[in-house]
CSV table of C-alpha atoms (C1' of nucleotides) in Angstrom, one decimal:
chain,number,residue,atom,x,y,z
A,1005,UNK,CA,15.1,12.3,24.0
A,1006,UNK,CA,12.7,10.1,22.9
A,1007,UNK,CA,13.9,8.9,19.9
A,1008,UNK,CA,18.1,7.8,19.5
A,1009,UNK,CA,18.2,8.3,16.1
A,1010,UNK,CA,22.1,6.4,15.7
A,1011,UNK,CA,20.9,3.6,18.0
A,1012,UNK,CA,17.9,2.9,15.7
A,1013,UNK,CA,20.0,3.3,12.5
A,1014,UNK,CA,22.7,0.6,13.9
A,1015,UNK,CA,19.7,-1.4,15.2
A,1016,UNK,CA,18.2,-1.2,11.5
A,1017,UNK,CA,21.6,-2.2,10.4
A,1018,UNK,CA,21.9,-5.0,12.1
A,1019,UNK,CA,18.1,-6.7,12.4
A,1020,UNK,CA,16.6,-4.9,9.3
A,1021,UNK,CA,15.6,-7.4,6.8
A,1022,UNK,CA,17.4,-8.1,3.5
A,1023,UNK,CA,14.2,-7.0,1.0
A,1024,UNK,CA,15.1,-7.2,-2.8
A,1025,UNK,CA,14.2,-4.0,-3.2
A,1026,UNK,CA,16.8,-2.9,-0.5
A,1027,UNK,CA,19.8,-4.4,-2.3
A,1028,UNK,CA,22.3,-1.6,-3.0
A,1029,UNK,CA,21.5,-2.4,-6.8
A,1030,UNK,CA,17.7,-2.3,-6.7
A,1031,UNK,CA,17.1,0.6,-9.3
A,1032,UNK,CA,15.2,3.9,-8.5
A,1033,UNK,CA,12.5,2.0,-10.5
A,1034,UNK,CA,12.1,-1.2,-8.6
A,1035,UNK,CA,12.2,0.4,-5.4
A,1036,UNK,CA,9.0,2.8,-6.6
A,1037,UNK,CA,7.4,0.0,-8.0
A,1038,UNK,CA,7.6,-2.0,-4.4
A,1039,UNK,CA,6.5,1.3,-2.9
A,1040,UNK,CA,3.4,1.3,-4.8
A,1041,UNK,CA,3.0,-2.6,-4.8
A,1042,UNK,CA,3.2,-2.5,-0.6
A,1043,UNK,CA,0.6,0.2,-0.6
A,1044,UNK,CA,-2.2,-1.7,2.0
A,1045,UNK,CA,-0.6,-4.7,0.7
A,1046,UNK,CA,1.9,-7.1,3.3
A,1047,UNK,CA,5.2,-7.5,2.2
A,1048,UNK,CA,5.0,-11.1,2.0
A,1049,UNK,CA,2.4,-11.2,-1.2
A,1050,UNK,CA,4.3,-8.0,-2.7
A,1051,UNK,CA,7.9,-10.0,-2.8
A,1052,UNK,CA,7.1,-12.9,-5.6
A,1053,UNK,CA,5.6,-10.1,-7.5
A,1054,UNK,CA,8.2,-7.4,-7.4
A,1055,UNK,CA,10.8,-9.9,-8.1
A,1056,UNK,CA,8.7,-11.3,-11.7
A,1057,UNK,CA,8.2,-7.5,-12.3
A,1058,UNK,CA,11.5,-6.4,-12.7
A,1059,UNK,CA,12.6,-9.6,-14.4
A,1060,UNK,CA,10.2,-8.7,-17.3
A,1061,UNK,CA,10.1,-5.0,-17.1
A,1062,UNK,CA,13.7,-3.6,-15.5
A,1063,UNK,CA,12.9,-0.2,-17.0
A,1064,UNK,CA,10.4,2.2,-16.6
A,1065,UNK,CA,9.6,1.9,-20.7
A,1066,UNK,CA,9.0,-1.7,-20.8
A,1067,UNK,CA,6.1,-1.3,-18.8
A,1068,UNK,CA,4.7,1.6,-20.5
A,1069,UNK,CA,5.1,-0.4,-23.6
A,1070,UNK,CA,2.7,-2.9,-22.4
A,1071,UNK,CA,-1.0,-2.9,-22.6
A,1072,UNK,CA,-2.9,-2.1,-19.4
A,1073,UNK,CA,-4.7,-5.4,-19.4
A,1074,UNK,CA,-1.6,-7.2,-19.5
A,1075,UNK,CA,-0.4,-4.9,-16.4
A,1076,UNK,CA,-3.7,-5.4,-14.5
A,1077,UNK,CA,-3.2,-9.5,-15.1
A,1078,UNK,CA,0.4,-9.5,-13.6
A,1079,UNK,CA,-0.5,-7.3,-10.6
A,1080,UNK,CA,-2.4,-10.6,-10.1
A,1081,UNK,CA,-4.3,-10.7,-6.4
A,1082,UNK,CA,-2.7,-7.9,-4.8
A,1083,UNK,CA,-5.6,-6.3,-4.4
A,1084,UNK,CA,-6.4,-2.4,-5.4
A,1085,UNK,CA,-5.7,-2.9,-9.4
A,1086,UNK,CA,-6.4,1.0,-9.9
A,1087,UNK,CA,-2.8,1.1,-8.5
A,1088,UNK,CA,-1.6,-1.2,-11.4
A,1089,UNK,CA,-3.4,1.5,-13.6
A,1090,UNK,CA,-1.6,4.4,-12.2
A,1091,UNK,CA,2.1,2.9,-11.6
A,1092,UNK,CA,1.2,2.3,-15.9
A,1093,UNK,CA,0.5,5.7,-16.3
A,1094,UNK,CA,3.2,6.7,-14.3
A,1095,UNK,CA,5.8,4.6,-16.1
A,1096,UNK,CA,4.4,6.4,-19.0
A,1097,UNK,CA,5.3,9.9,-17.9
A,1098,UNK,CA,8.9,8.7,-16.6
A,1099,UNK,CA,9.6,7.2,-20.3
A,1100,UNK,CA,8.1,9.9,-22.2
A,1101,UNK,CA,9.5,13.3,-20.0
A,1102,UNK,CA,11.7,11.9,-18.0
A,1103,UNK,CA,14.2,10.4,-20.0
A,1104,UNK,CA,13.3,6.8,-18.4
A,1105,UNK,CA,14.7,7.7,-15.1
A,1106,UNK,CA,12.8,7.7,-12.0
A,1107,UNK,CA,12.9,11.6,-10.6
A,1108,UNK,CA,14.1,12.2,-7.6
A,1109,UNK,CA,12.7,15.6,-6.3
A,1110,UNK,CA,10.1,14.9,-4.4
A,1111,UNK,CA,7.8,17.6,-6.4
A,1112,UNK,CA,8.2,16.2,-9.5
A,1113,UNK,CA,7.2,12.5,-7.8
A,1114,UNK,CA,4.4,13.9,-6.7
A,1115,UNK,CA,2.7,14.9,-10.0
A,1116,UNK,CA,2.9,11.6,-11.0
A,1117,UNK,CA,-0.4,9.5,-10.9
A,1118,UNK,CA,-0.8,6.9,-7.6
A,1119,UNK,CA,2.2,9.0,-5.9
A,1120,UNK,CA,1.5,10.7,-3.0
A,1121,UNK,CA,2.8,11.9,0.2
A,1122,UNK,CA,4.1,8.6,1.6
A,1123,UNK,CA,5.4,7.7,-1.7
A,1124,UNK,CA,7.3,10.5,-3.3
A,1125,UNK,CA,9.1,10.9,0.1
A,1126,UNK,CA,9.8,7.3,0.3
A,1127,UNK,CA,11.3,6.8,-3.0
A,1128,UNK,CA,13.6,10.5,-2.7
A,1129,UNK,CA,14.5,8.5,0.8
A,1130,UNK,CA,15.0,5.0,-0.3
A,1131,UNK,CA,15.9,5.0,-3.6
A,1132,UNK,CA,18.0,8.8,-3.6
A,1133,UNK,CA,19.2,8.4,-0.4
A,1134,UNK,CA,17.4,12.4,0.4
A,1135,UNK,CA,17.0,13.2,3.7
A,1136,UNK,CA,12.9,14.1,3.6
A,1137,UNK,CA,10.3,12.7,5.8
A,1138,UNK,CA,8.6,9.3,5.5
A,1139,UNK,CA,5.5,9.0,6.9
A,1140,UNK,CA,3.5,6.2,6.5
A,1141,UNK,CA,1.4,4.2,9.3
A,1142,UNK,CA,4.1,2.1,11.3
A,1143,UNK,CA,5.8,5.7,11.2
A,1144,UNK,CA,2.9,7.3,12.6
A,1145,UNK,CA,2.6,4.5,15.2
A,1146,UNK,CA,6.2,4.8,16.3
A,1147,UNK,CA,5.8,8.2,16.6
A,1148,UNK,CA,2.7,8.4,18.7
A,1149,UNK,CA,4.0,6.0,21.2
A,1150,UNK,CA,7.9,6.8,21.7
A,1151,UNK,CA,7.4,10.9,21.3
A,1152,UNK,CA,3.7,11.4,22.2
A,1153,UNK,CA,3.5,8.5,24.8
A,1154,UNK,CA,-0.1,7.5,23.2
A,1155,UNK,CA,-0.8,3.9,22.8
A,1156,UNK,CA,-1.5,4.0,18.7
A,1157,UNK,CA,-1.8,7.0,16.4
A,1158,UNK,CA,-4.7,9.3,15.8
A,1159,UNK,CA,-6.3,10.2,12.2
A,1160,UNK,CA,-3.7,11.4,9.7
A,1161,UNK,CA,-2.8,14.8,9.6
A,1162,UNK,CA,-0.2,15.1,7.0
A,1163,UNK,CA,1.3,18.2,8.0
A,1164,UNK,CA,1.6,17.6,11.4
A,1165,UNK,CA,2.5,14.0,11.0
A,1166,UNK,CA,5.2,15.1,8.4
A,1167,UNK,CA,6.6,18.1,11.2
A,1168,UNK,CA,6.8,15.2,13.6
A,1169,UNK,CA,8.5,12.9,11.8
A,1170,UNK,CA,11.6,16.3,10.0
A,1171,UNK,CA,12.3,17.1,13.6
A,1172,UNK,CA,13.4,13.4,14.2
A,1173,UNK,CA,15.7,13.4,11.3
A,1174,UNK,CA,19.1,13.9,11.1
A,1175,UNK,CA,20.5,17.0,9.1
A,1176,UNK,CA,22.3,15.2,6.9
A,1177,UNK,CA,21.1,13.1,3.8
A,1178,UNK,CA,22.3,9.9,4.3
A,1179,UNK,CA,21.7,9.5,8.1
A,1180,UNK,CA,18.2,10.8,7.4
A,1181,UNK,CA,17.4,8.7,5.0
A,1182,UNK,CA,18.7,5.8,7.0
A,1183,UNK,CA,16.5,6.6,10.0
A,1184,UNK,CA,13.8,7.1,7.7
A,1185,UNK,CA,14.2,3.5,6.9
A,1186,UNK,CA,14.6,2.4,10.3
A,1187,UNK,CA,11.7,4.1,11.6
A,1188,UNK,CA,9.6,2.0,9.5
A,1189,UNK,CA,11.2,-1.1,10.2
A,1190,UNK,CA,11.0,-0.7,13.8
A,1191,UNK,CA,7.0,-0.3,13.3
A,1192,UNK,CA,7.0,-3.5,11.0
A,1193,UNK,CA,8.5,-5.8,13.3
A,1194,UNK,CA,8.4,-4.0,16.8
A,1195,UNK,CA,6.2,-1.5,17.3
A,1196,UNK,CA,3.6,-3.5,15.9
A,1197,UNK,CA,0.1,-2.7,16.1
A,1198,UNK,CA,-1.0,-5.5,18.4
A,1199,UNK,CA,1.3,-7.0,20.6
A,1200,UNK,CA,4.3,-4.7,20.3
A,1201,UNK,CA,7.7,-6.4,21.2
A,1202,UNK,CA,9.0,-3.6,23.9
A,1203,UNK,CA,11.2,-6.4,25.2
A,1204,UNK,CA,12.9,-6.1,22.1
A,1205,UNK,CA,12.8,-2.6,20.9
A,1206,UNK,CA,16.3,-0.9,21.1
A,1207,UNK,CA,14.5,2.6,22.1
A,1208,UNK,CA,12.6,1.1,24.8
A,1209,UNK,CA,14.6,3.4,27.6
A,1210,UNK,CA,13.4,6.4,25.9
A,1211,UNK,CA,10.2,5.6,24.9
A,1212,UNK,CA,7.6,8.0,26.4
A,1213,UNK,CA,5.0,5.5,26.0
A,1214,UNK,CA,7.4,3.4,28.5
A,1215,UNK,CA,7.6,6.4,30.8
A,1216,UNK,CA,3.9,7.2,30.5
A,1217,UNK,CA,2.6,3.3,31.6
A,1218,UNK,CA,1.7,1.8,28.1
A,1219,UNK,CA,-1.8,3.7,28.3
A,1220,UNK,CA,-4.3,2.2,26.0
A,1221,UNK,CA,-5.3,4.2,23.0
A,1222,UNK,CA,-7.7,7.2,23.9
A,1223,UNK,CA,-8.3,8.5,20.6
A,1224,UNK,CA,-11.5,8.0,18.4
A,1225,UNK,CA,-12.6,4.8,17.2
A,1226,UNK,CA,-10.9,4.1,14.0
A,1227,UNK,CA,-13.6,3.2,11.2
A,1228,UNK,CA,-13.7,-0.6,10.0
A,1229,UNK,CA,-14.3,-1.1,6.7
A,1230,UNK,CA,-16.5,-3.8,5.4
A,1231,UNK,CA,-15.6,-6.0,2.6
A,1232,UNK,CA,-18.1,-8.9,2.2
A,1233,UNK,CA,-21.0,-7.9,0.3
A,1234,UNK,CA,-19.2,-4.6,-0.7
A,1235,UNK,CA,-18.9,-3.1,-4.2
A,1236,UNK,CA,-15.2,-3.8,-3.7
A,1237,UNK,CA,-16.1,-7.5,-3.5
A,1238,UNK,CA,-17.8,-7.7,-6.5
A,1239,UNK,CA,-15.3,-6.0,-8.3
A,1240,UNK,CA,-13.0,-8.1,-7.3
A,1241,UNK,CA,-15.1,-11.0,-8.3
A,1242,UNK,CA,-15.4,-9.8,-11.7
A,1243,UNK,CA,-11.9,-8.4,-12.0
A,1244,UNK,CA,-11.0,-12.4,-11.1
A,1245,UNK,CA,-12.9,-13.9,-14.2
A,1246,UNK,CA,-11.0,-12.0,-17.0
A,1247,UNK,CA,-7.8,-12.7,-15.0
A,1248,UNK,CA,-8.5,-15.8,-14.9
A,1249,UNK,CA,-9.4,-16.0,-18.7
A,1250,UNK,CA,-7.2,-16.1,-21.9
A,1251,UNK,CA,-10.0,-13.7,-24.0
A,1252,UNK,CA,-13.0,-11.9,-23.3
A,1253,UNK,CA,-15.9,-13.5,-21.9
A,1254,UNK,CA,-19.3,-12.8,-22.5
A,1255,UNK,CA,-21.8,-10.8,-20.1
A,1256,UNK,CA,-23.4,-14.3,-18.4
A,1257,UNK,CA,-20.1,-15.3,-17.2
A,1258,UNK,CA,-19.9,-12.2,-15.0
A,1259,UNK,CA,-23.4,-12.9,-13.7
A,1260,UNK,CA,-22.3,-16.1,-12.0
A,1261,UNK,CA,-20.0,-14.3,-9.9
A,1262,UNK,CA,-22.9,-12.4,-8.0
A,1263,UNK,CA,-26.6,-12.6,-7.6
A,1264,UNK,CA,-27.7,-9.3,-7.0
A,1265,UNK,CA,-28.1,-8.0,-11.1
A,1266,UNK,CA,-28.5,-4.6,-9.7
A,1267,UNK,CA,-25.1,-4.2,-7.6
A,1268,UNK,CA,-23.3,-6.7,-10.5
A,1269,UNK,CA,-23.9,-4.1,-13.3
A,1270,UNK,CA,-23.1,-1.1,-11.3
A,1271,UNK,CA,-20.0,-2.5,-10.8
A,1272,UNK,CA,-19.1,-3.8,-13.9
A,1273,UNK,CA,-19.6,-0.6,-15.2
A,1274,UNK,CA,-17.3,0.9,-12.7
A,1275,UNK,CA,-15.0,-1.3,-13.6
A,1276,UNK,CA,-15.0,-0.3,-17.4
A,1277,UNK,CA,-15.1,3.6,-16.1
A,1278,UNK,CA,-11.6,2.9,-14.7
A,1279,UNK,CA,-10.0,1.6,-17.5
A,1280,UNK,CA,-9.8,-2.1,-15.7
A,1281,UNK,CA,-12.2,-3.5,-17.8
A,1282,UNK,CA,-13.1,-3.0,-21.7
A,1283,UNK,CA,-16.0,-4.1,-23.8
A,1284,UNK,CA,-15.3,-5.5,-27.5
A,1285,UNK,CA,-17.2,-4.1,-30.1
A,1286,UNK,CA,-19.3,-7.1,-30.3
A,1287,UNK,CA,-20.1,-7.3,-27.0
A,1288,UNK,CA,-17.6,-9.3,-24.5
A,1289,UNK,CA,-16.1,-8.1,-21.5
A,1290,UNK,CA,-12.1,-8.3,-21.8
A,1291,UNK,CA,-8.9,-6.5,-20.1
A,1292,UNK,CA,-7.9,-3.6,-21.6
A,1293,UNK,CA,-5.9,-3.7,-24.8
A,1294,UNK,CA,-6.7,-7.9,-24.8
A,1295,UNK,CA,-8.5,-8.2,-28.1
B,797,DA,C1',-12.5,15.1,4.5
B,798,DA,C1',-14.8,10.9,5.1
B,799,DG,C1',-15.4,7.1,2.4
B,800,DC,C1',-14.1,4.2,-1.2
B,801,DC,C1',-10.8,1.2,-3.6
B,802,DG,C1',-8.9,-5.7,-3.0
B,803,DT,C1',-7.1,-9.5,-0.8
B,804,DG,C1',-5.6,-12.6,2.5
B,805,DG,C1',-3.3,-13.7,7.0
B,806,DT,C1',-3.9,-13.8,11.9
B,807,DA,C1',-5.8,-13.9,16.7
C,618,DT,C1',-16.2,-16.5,13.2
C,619,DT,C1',-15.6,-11.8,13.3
C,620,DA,C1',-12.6,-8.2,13.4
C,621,DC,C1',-8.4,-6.2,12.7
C,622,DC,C1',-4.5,-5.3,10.1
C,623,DA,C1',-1.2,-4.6,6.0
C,624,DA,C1',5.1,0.6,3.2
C,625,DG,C1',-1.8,4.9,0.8
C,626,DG,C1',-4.0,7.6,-2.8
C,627,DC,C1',-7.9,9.8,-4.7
C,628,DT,C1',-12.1,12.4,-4.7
DNA sequence: AAGCCGTGGTA
DNA sequence: TTACCAAGGCT
């Protein structure tokens, strides 16, 4: 067997690290808003974050109360605002037909905005303790290497991925769910993407990468995505001025942040198509809800 | 379903 | 320095 699902749990046990949102008295609520925080983002910018959001909003109703623009300017430089947007949105729907309280089937989690397959199992995992499974890309990578004894994961393929990852799982809630969580950690600070530390790794003697000679990865070339002189630059160029600002600005502000006027305006008006940006009715550029 | 959506750390 | 990488989701 490839995969010694109580050794990794007691390894988890022991080496996992102490996140706030893994304290046995994180609520339902702070572990989905980590889950959507740590969403591309490390878990090193996420932390100071996640620990001011649930000081100022502990329930899923004091962030809906909140304006958007106020939400966008405490998500702050985590990058990918449109998920500050949707985890609004969500805490909306929680408040308004949910009673204020986080669901817990996984169907329901998944109706609600910037939740998708990763997330919605993770929280019914993490924050239920359901046995469901959590696949996310250091899952993906253990998997490929200690089952498939392939040196990194191929493209996605949720079902697939998802089969994978149910047949490792215990059948029991809790011991799923704890595996669940150790699978990941294992990825995070093991089976790491460069430089894995198989010296280390308490499945090492049943890893079929092990047994198959570390090959290299033989997959397709996974595409890298440009950021300098992207669209996502500039957005985040002009996202930075109104953050940065107590009110709205006018239009020539935003035009110091790039020279090319034709690139600029698209994006600004992308910006104000996704609800991270308004204009004032005389003109100035502001966060939603900030004027 | 391939490409877009931020930001910063690391090798 | 460039390139890769980081608990994805949406269209």
């Amino acid at each position: 067997m490839a995969v010694d699902t109580e050794v990794l749990i007691d390894w988890f046990a022991d080496v996992g690290r102490d996140l706030p949102w893994r304290e046995p008295d994180c609520s339902a609520w702070g572990v989905l808003v980590s889950e959507i925080m740590l969403q591309q983002t490390p878990v090193s910018r996420v932390q100071p974050i996640w620990l001011e959001w649930m000081a100022r909003w502990p329930v899923p109703s004091a962030l809906a109360a909140e304006t958007t623009g106020e939400v966008v300017r405490a998500w702050g430089k985590l990058g990918y605002p449109r998920r500050a947007l949707r985890l609004h949105a969500a805490a909306t729907v929680i408040a308004q037909e949910h009673g204020d309280v986080v669901p817990s089937d996984v169907d329901t989690l998944l109706a609600l905005p910037g939740i998708g397959a990763y997330t919605a199992r993770a929280v019914a995992a993490f924050a239920y303790g359901k046995r469901a499974p959590v696949v996310d890309t250091n899952v993906r990578r253990v998997v490929a290497r200690a089952v498939h004894g392939a040196g990194d994961a191929g493209p996605a393929s949720n079902t697939r991925d998802m089969a994978d990852v149910e047949a490792l799982l215990p059948a029991e809630d809790a011991p799923a769910a704890k595996l669940s969580a150790a699978l990941m950690e294992l990825g995070a600070l093991i089976c790491t993407a460069r430089s894995p530390k198989c010296a280390e790794c308490p499945i090492y003697a049943e890893c079929a990468w092990q047994h198959n000679g570390r090959p290299e990865y033989a997959g397709p070339a996974k595409p890298v995505q440009k950021f300098a002189g992207t669209d996502r630059q500039v957005r985040g160029l002009l996202l930075d001025v109104l953050r940065g600002s107590e009110g709205p600005v006018e239009k020539a502000r935003l035009d110091l942040v790039w020279h090319e006027s034709g690139q600029r305006d698209r994006c600004l008006d992308s910006l104000l198509v996704d609800g991270l940006l308004e204009q004032t009715p005389d003109g100035l550029f502001a966060l939603p809800g900030e004027h």
